[in-house]
Amino acid sequence: MSAPYDLFGAPGYEQLLAVLGAAEESHTRYERTGRLPDLERALVLFDAVLDRTQNIDLRGAAMNGVGTVLWSRYERFGEPADLDGAITLFREALAPYGAEVTVATPSYWTNLSGALRLRWLHTHDARDLTASVDAIRTALDSTPVRRSNRLNSLGDALLSLHHLHGDSAALAEAVETFRAAVACAEPGTEEQTWARSNLAEALRLHHRQSPDGAPEALDEAALLARAVLAAVPRRHRLYARFLSNLASILAERHQARADPADLREAARAARRAVAATPAGHPNLVQRNAVLATVRRLELIGAAEVAAPAPGSVDGGGGRRSTRRERRAVRAWVRATAEAYATTPEGHALRGLALLNHGSALGMRAVTEGDPHALAAAIDLYRKAASDPTMDVSVRVGCAHLWALSVIGGGESGSPDDHAAAMEPFRLAVELLPRTASQRIGRMDRARQLGKFAGLAQDAAACALELADPELALRLLEQGRGVLLAQALGARTDTTDLLSRLPDELAAEYARLIPQLDRPEAAAFISSEPAGTGPGHPAPGTPLAGEDRHALAERWDRLVAAIRREPGFGDFLRLPRTAEMLAGLGDEGPVVMVNISPLRCDALVLREGRVRCVPLTALSHAEVVRRADAFLVAVRTAGDAGRPLSRQRDAQSEIREALAWLWTAVAEPVLDALGRRADDGPGGESPGRMWWIPTGPLTVLPLHAAGRHENDRDNLLDRAVSSYAPTVNSLVHARRRQSARQDRRPTAPTAPLVVAVPAPPGAGLVPLEGARAEAAMLAARPGARLLLDEQALRRTVLDALPHHPWVHFACHAVAADDGAATGQVLLHDHDTAPLTLTDVARLRLPAAELAYLSACETTRGRGEYADEALHITGAFHMAGFTHVIGTLWGVDDDTSQELAERFYAAFDPRHPFPRDTAYALHAALRALRDADEGYRLNPSLWAPYIHVGP
């Protein structure tokens, strides 16, 4: 019996192997020259092998070959069936091998990964992207030697995950993976070209994601992009892609540095990239989008006023546009129209194309007074916002712009206009929490929400135009404090909840909660050993990005399942307005101050009702201007290196700002409440009130508003002021406090005292007052003192759950300071910083009082103002019912004196947190009234605030 024709070593086998080699040569030639006859010949030859063999190795190679040809044909003509066919063939090539690893299977896995990722880009089916990551990891795991092309593929997959979810861990790992791909690529090869190009794009995105802008990343990206273009001939099939990538990088750098040369070069590269891309090419979408971005930047350069943001309806400021501006707007409109026309339905960039074209038309409506352009813009915004298949961030942005366009972008609109705007406003606010999925880390979620800063305030202002203060309150609660709401939901006492759920749901809830609270790992790909993945983590294991994604999917499924149970339909949803108002009780008015370009108001919550107090002397622009000037003034006043005359001038500016706050905000609210001037200093303690400022008002000391030269026109003498991030958070805090009243401990409350007067290597002035504060509190019964080298991050985090009362006396870095995310400077701050994220993830059900005697603990980045993303907010989120924090830098001696006065109000054995606000208020008044110097220097006593019930 003769051997099979295609058996290894037989003549037929060798002949078929030669045909495969010829097919691969034809395909390689096509990749180099772009000649279609080469691609067609490769397909014929690969098919011929499939027709003549049953040998699994030869069939696998031929199926893989046909798949790569179909992939190339898809990139040439954009026919989805070709890409689907390629994916099917790659899977069929792998199927006979199962878990077996051969010389060829890593290549098949690599090709399958790339094709799945490409299909994800055009269909946005997240399952394809997940399968792509799994495939390329399988390829790398079965490759004994690191291969540049496979590292490139893994980097691409990680970059795609970043695009889909905004996950910075995936982006950081993509950058490192591309660097590794560049390092192991042979010089002058296609692999090196690809790796450099991909690294350049990842660095561009890294610049955008970094809090400090990572300016060096853009310079490196530009060098890489230019090197790629220099390494390939102009007839190279990917030359247009490389041109477009360079245009993106230079446009980004122009936005960062305003260098006209970058913009000119970006425009040339973007135009050439579009011109070199044939009609119908699948990548024409991205290249038109880049050109549209460049056109918008050219418009900004042509404008003589502040740069119009994408989608801005009120970019002209009421002035006539110049001819140059109108030309630039028309060029932008043409570019976005072309991008919109070439982006098919279902494409991942379809929503962005709608948003950008609507923005361009909206700008034409402003510059040319064209009502048809405005109507067309509104129609595009409506279409994108209402499409459930579109990216949720695009939907939120389009809904917001739809609403603003309907009411004229801040100009006075009719009641009908405001009524029409409520539909998109409500849609935008309802969708907003979905932009902050728990798939990604806390700071990534904050970045997503920061893109829509001011949305909730605009929606509430629109509701107030329609005389609906309860709707305004609900919109503010839905659209502000989203991260805090997520934390509060997970930190609610679940004892009763779990007892009423089916056993399997209760068990899953109990498993997931502590896992989601694990510290965030910097890496995306898990390094845990087999069997200890997200379902069975080792104790204290940091949560890698891919494990976080898996846990978030389980959490979403669990929440959906619980809501299907009878009586659980509102599980983890915002309480109804009436329920929130009832939860506030009647301990004093709660005042939410809404700041929007549309209007400014105070919502006064009292006795189960919501009342609107219009703040007619206030405007969004004025608050922004005042807040910026105030921050400069307090820093100048506290800078010992400045001349005394300049410090005195700064204190005068601070006093003037406090007087303005009184006139514009506090006095109208007190008048509405009926509080008379003699309610305060007549001997009785003033009554309580709570402030919930929004937007730019969050940096200003409302509690210190007034003219402190007399005893009448200031808030400190009229009310005991506290703050809360949201109404819902205040309700939660009051419930926690009430639950603890019945189980007040009989043993002394042992404070944890953390003091680092001079953190090593920080170059900061030593805080001798902090050392004195620590000594005072360390004398209390049961106190634990962590001083200097004892105050390490790990030690502090381990100690916090055991102390309901904690006092920090140290330096801090504000959350808005450069690349910092907010941290308390402990002894090991250089190697292991204690960040606000570390604190916020804690679950401290017994925590009561955190006194933060440090600088700027309540300062955060402006775009996160409504998320309480600062050190004070982190301690409150972790479970501390009462937190004493600071709005700006504090004086060491004043801090020591204030702490002594504050703690003097408490029994030496038992600080009663219920009286925390009164104790701070009394200490502040005593300090202010101690001598004329304090009255004339409010920067010394005014930064201290109380957050809590």
Coordinates of C-alpha atoms in Angstrom, one line a residue, residues 563-858:
R563 CA -32.7 44.1 41.1
R564 CA -34.8 41.3 39.6
E565 CA -35.6 40.0 43.1
P566 CA -38.9 41.2 44.6
G567 CA -38.4 44.3 46.6
F568 CA -34.9 45.0 45.3
G569 CA -35.8 47.0 42.2
D570 CA -34.0 50.1 43.5
F571 CA -30.9 48.3 44.8
L572 CA -27.9 50.7 44.7
R573 CA -30.0 53.3 42.9
L574 CA -30.2 56.9 44.1
P575 CA -32.9 57.2 46.8
R576 CA -36.1 59.0 45.8
T577 CA -36.1 62.7 46.5
A578 CA -38.7 62.4 49.3
E579 CA -36.6 59.7 50.9
M580 CA -33.5 61.8 50.8
L581 CA -35.3 64.8 52.3
A582 CA -36.8 62.7 55.0
G583 CA -33.3 61.3 55.8
L584 CA -32.0 64.8 56.4
G585 CA -34.4 65.3 59.3
D586 CA -34.6 68.8 60.7
E587 CA -31.3 69.5 62.3
G588 CA -30.8 72.5 60.2
P589 CA -31.0 73.8 56.6
V590 CA -28.9 72.2 53.9
V591 CA -27.9 74.6 51.2
M592 CA -26.8 73.4 47.8
V593 CA -25.3 76.3 45.7
N594 CA -25.6 75.6 42.0
I595 CA -23.2 77.4 39.8
S596 CA -23.9 77.3 36.0
P597 CA -23.4 79.7 33.1
L598 CA -27.2 79.5 32.7
R599 CA -28.0 80.8 36.1
C600 CA -26.9 80.6 39.8
D601 CA -29.1 79.6 42.7
A602 CA -29.2 78.2 46.2
L603 CA -31.4 75.2 46.8
V604 CA -32.5 75.3 50.5
L605 CA -33.5 71.9 51.9
R606 CA -35.5 72.2 55.0
E607 CA -38.4 70.5 56.7
G608 CA -38.8 68.0 53.8
R609 CA -39.1 70.7 51.2
V610 CA -36.8 72.2 48.5
R611 CA -36.8 75.9 48.0
C612 CA -35.0 77.9 45.3
V613 CA -33.3 81.1 46.3
P614 CA -32.0 82.9 43.1
L615 CA -28.5 84.3 43.5
T616 CA -28.9 87.2 41.1
A617 CA -25.6 88.8 42.1
L618 CA -23.7 85.7 41.2
S619 CA -22.5 84.4 37.8
H620 CA -20.4 81.4 36.7
A621 CA -17.8 83.6 35.1
E622 CA -17.5 85.8 38.2
V623 CA -17.1 82.8 40.5
V624 CA -14.3 81.4 38.3
R625 CA -12.5 84.7 38.3
R626 CA -12.9 85.2 42.0
A627 CA -11.8 81.6 42.8
D628 CA -8.7 81.9 40.7
A629 CA -7.8 85.2 42.3
F630 CA -8.5 83.9 45.8
L631 CA -6.2 81.0 45.4
V632 CA -3.4 83.3 44.3
A633 CA -4.1 85.6 47.3
V634 CA -4.0 82.8 50.0
R635 CA -0.7 81.5 48.6
T636 CA 0.8 85.0 48.5
A637 CA -0.4 85.7 52.0
G638 CA 1.2 82.5 53.3
D639 CA 4.5 83.0 51.5
A640 CA 7.1 84.2 54.0
G641 CA 9.4 85.0 51.1
R642 CA 7.2 87.7 49.8
P643 CA 7.5 91.4 51.0
L644 CA 5.3 92.1 54.0
S645 CA 3.5 94.8 52.0
R646 CA 2.5 92.2 49.4
Q647 CA 1.3 89.8 52.1
R648 CA -0.8 92.6 53.6
D649 CA -2.3 93.4 50.2
A650 CA -3.1 89.7 49.7
Q651 CA -4.9 89.6 53.1
S652 CA -6.9 92.6 52.0
E653 CA -7.9 90.8 48.8
I654 CA -9.0 87.8 50.9
R655 CA -11.1 90.0 53.2
E656 CA -12.7 91.6 50.1
A657 CA -13.5 88.1 48.7
L658 CA -15.1 87.0 52.0
A659 CA -17.2 90.2 51.9
W660 CA -18.3 89.4 48.3
L661 CA -19.2 85.8 49.3
W662 CA -21.4 87.3 52.0
T663 CA -23.2 89.7 49.7
A664 CA -23.6 87.3 46.8
V665 CA -24.3 84.0 48.6
A666 CA -24.6 83.9 52.3
E667 CA -26.7 86.9 53.0
P668 CA -29.4 86.1 50.5
V669 CA -29.6 82.6 51.9
L670 CA -29.8 83.7 55.5
D671 CA -32.5 86.3 54.5
A672 CA -34.5 83.6 52.9
L673 CA -34.2 81.4 56.0
G674 CA -35.3 84.3 58.2
R675 CA -32.2 84.4 60.3
R676 CA -31.7 87.8 61.8
A677 CA -28.5 89.5 62.6
D678 CA -28.9 89.0 66.3
D679 CA -29.3 85.2 66.0
G680 CA -25.6 84.6 66.6
P681 CA -23.6 86.5 69.2
G682 CA -26.3 87.1 71.8
G683 CA -24.9 84.4 74.1
E684 CA -26.5 81.4 72.6
S685 CA -24.7 79.1 70.2
P686 CA -25.7 79.7 66.5
G687 CA -27.7 77.0 64.8
R688 CA -26.4 74.4 62.4
M689 CA -26.4 74.6 58.6
W690 CA -24.7 72.6 55.9
W691 CA -23.2 73.8 52.6
I692 CA -22.9 71.8 49.4
P693 CA -21.1 74.1 46.9
T694 CA -20.7 73.0 43.3
G695 CA -18.1 73.6 40.6
P696 CA -15.7 76.5 41.1
L697 CA -17.4 77.5 44.3
T698 CA -15.9 74.5 46.1
V699 CA -12.5 76.2 46.6
L700 CA -14.0 79.2 48.5
P701 CA -14.6 79.3 52.2
L702 CA -18.4 79.8 52.4
H703 CA -18.3 79.2 56.2
A704 CA -16.1 82.3 56.6
A705 CA -18.2 84.6 54.3
G706 CA -18.7 88.1 55.7
R707 CA -17.2 91.3 57.0
H708 CA -15.4 90.2 60.2
E709 CA -14.7 93.7 61.4
N710 CA -18.1 93.7 63.1
D711 CA -20.3 91.1 64.8
R712 CA -23.2 91.1 62.4
D713 CA -22.4 90.8 58.8
N714 CA -20.6 87.4 58.7
L715 CA -21.6 83.8 58.7
L716 CA -19.3 82.6 61.4
D717 CA -21.4 84.6 64.0
R718 CA -24.7 83.5 62.5
A719 CA -24.4 79.7 62.0
V720 CA -22.3 76.7 62.7
S721 CA -21.4 75.7 59.2
S722 CA -20.5 72.3 57.9
Y723 CA -20.0 70.9 54.4
A724 CA -21.1 67.8 52.6
P725 CA -20.1 66.5 49.1
T726 CA -23.7 65.5 48.2
V727 CA -27.1 65.3 50.0
N728 CA -27.1 61.5 49.7
S729 CA -23.6 61.4 51.4
L730 CA -25.0 63.5 54.3
V731 CA -28.0 61.2 54.7
H732 CA -25.6 58.2 54.9
A733 CA -23.4 60.0 57.4
R734 CA -26.4 60.8 59.6
R735 CA -27.6 57.2 59.5
R736 CA -24.2 56.0 60.6
Q737 CA -24.1 58.5 63.4
S738 CA -27.5 57.6 64.6
A739 CA -26.7 53.9 64.5
R740 CA -23.7 54.5 66.8
Q741 CA -25.5 56.6 69.4
D742 CA -26.8 53.5 71.1
R743 CA -23.4 51.7 71.2
R744 CA -21.1 54.4 72.5
P745 CA -18.0 52.7 74.0
T746 CA -17.5 52.7 77.8
A747 CA -13.7 52.4 77.5
P748 CA -11.6 55.4 76.4
T749 CA -11.6 56.1 72.7
A750 CA -7.9 55.5 71.7
P751 CA -6.7 58.0 69.1
L752 CA -4.3 57.1 66.3
V753 CA -1.8 60.0 66.1
V754 CA 0.3 60.2 62.9
A755 CA 3.0 62.9 62.9
V756 CA 5.8 63.5 60.4
P757 CA 7.0 67.1 60.9
A758 CA 9.8 66.8 58.4
P759 CA 9.3 64.1 55.7
P760 CA 12.7 63.0 54.4
G761 CA 13.8 64.4 51.0
A762 CA 10.7 66.7 50.7
G763 CA 12.6 69.9 51.2
L764 CA 9.8 71.3 53.3
V765 CA 10.0 73.5 56.4
P766 CA 9.8 71.3 59.6
L767 CA 6.5 71.6 61.5
E768 CA 7.4 72.0 65.1
G769 CA 3.7 72.7 65.9
A770 CA 2.9 69.3 64.4
R771 CA 5.3 67.7 66.9
A772 CA 3.6 69.6 69.8
E773 CA 0.1 68.5 68.5
A774 CA 1.3 64.9 68.5
A775 CA 2.6 65.1 72.1
M776 CA -0.7 66.6 73.3
L777 CA -2.8 63.8 71.8
A778 CA -0.4 61.0 72.7
A779 CA -1.1 61.8 76.3
R780 CA -4.7 60.7 75.9
P781 CA -5.6 57.2 77.3
G782 CA -4.8 54.4 74.9
A783 CA -3.4 56.7 72.2
R784 CA -1.0 55.1 69.6
L785 CA 1.6 57.5 68.3
L786 CA 3.3 56.9 64.9
L787 CA 6.0 59.6 64.9
D788 CA 8.6 60.2 62.1
E789 CA 10.2 56.9 61.0
Q790 CA 7.3 54.9 62.7
A791 CA 4.8 56.6 60.3
L792 CA 5.1 54.3 57.3
R793 CA 2.4 53.8 54.7
R794 CA 1.8 50.1 55.4
T795 CA 1.8 50.7 59.2
V796 CA -0.7 53.6 58.9
L797 CA -3.0 51.6 56.6
D798 CA -2.9 48.6 59.0
A799 CA -3.7 50.8 62.0
L800 CA -6.6 52.8 60.6
P801 CA -9.2 50.0 60.9
H802 CA -8.5 49.8 64.7
H803 CA -9.0 53.4 65.6
P804 CA -12.3 55.3 65.2
W805 CA -10.4 58.5 65.8
V806 CA -7.3 59.6 63.9
H807 CA -5.2 62.8 63.9
F808 CA -2.7 63.5 61.2
A809 CA -0.1 66.3 61.8
C810 CA 2.1 66.5 58.8
H811 CA 2.6 67.9 55.3
A812 CA 0.3 67.0 52.4
V813 CA 0.3 67.5 48.7
A814 CA -3.0 68.7 47.2
A815 CA -4.7 66.6 44.6
D816 CA -4.4 69.4 42.0
D817 CA -0.7 69.7 42.3
G818 CA 1.0 68.7 39.0
A819 CA 1.1 64.9 38.6
A820 CA 0.0 64.2 42.2
T821 CA -3.3 62.6 43.0
G822 CA -3.2 63.9 46.5
Q823 CA -1.2 62.4 49.3
V824 CA -0.2 62.7 52.9
L825 CA 3.6 62.9 53.3
L826 CA 4.7 60.1 55.6
H827 CA 8.2 59.0 56.3
D828 CA 8.4 56.7 53.3
H829 CA 6.5 59.1 50.9
D830 CA 9.3 58.8 48.2
T831 CA 8.9 55.0 47.8
A832 CA 5.4 54.3 49.2
P833 CA 3.2 57.4 49.1
L834 CA -0.1 57.3 51.0
T835 CA -2.5 58.6 48.3
L836 CA -6.1 59.6 48.5
T837 CA -6.9 56.4 46.5
D838 CA -5.2 54.3 49.2
V839 CA -7.5 55.8 51.8
A840 CA -10.7 56.0 49.7
R841 CA -10.7 52.2 49.0
L842 CA -10.7 51.4 52.7
R843 CA -13.9 50.2 54.4
L844 CA -13.9 51.5 58.0
P845 CA -17.4 50.9 59.5
A846 CA -16.3 52.0 63.0
A847 CA -14.5 55.2 61.9
E848 CA -15.8 58.4 63.4
L849 CA -13.4 61.4 63.4
A850 CA -10.4 62.2 61.2
Y851 CA -8.6 65.5 62.0
L852 CA -6.3 66.4 59.1
S853 CA -3.9 69.0 60.4
A854 CA -2.1 69.4 57.0
C855 CA -2.1 71.8 54.1
E856 CA -4.8 71.8 51.3
T857 CA -6.4 68.5 52.2
T858 CA -9.7 69.7 50.5

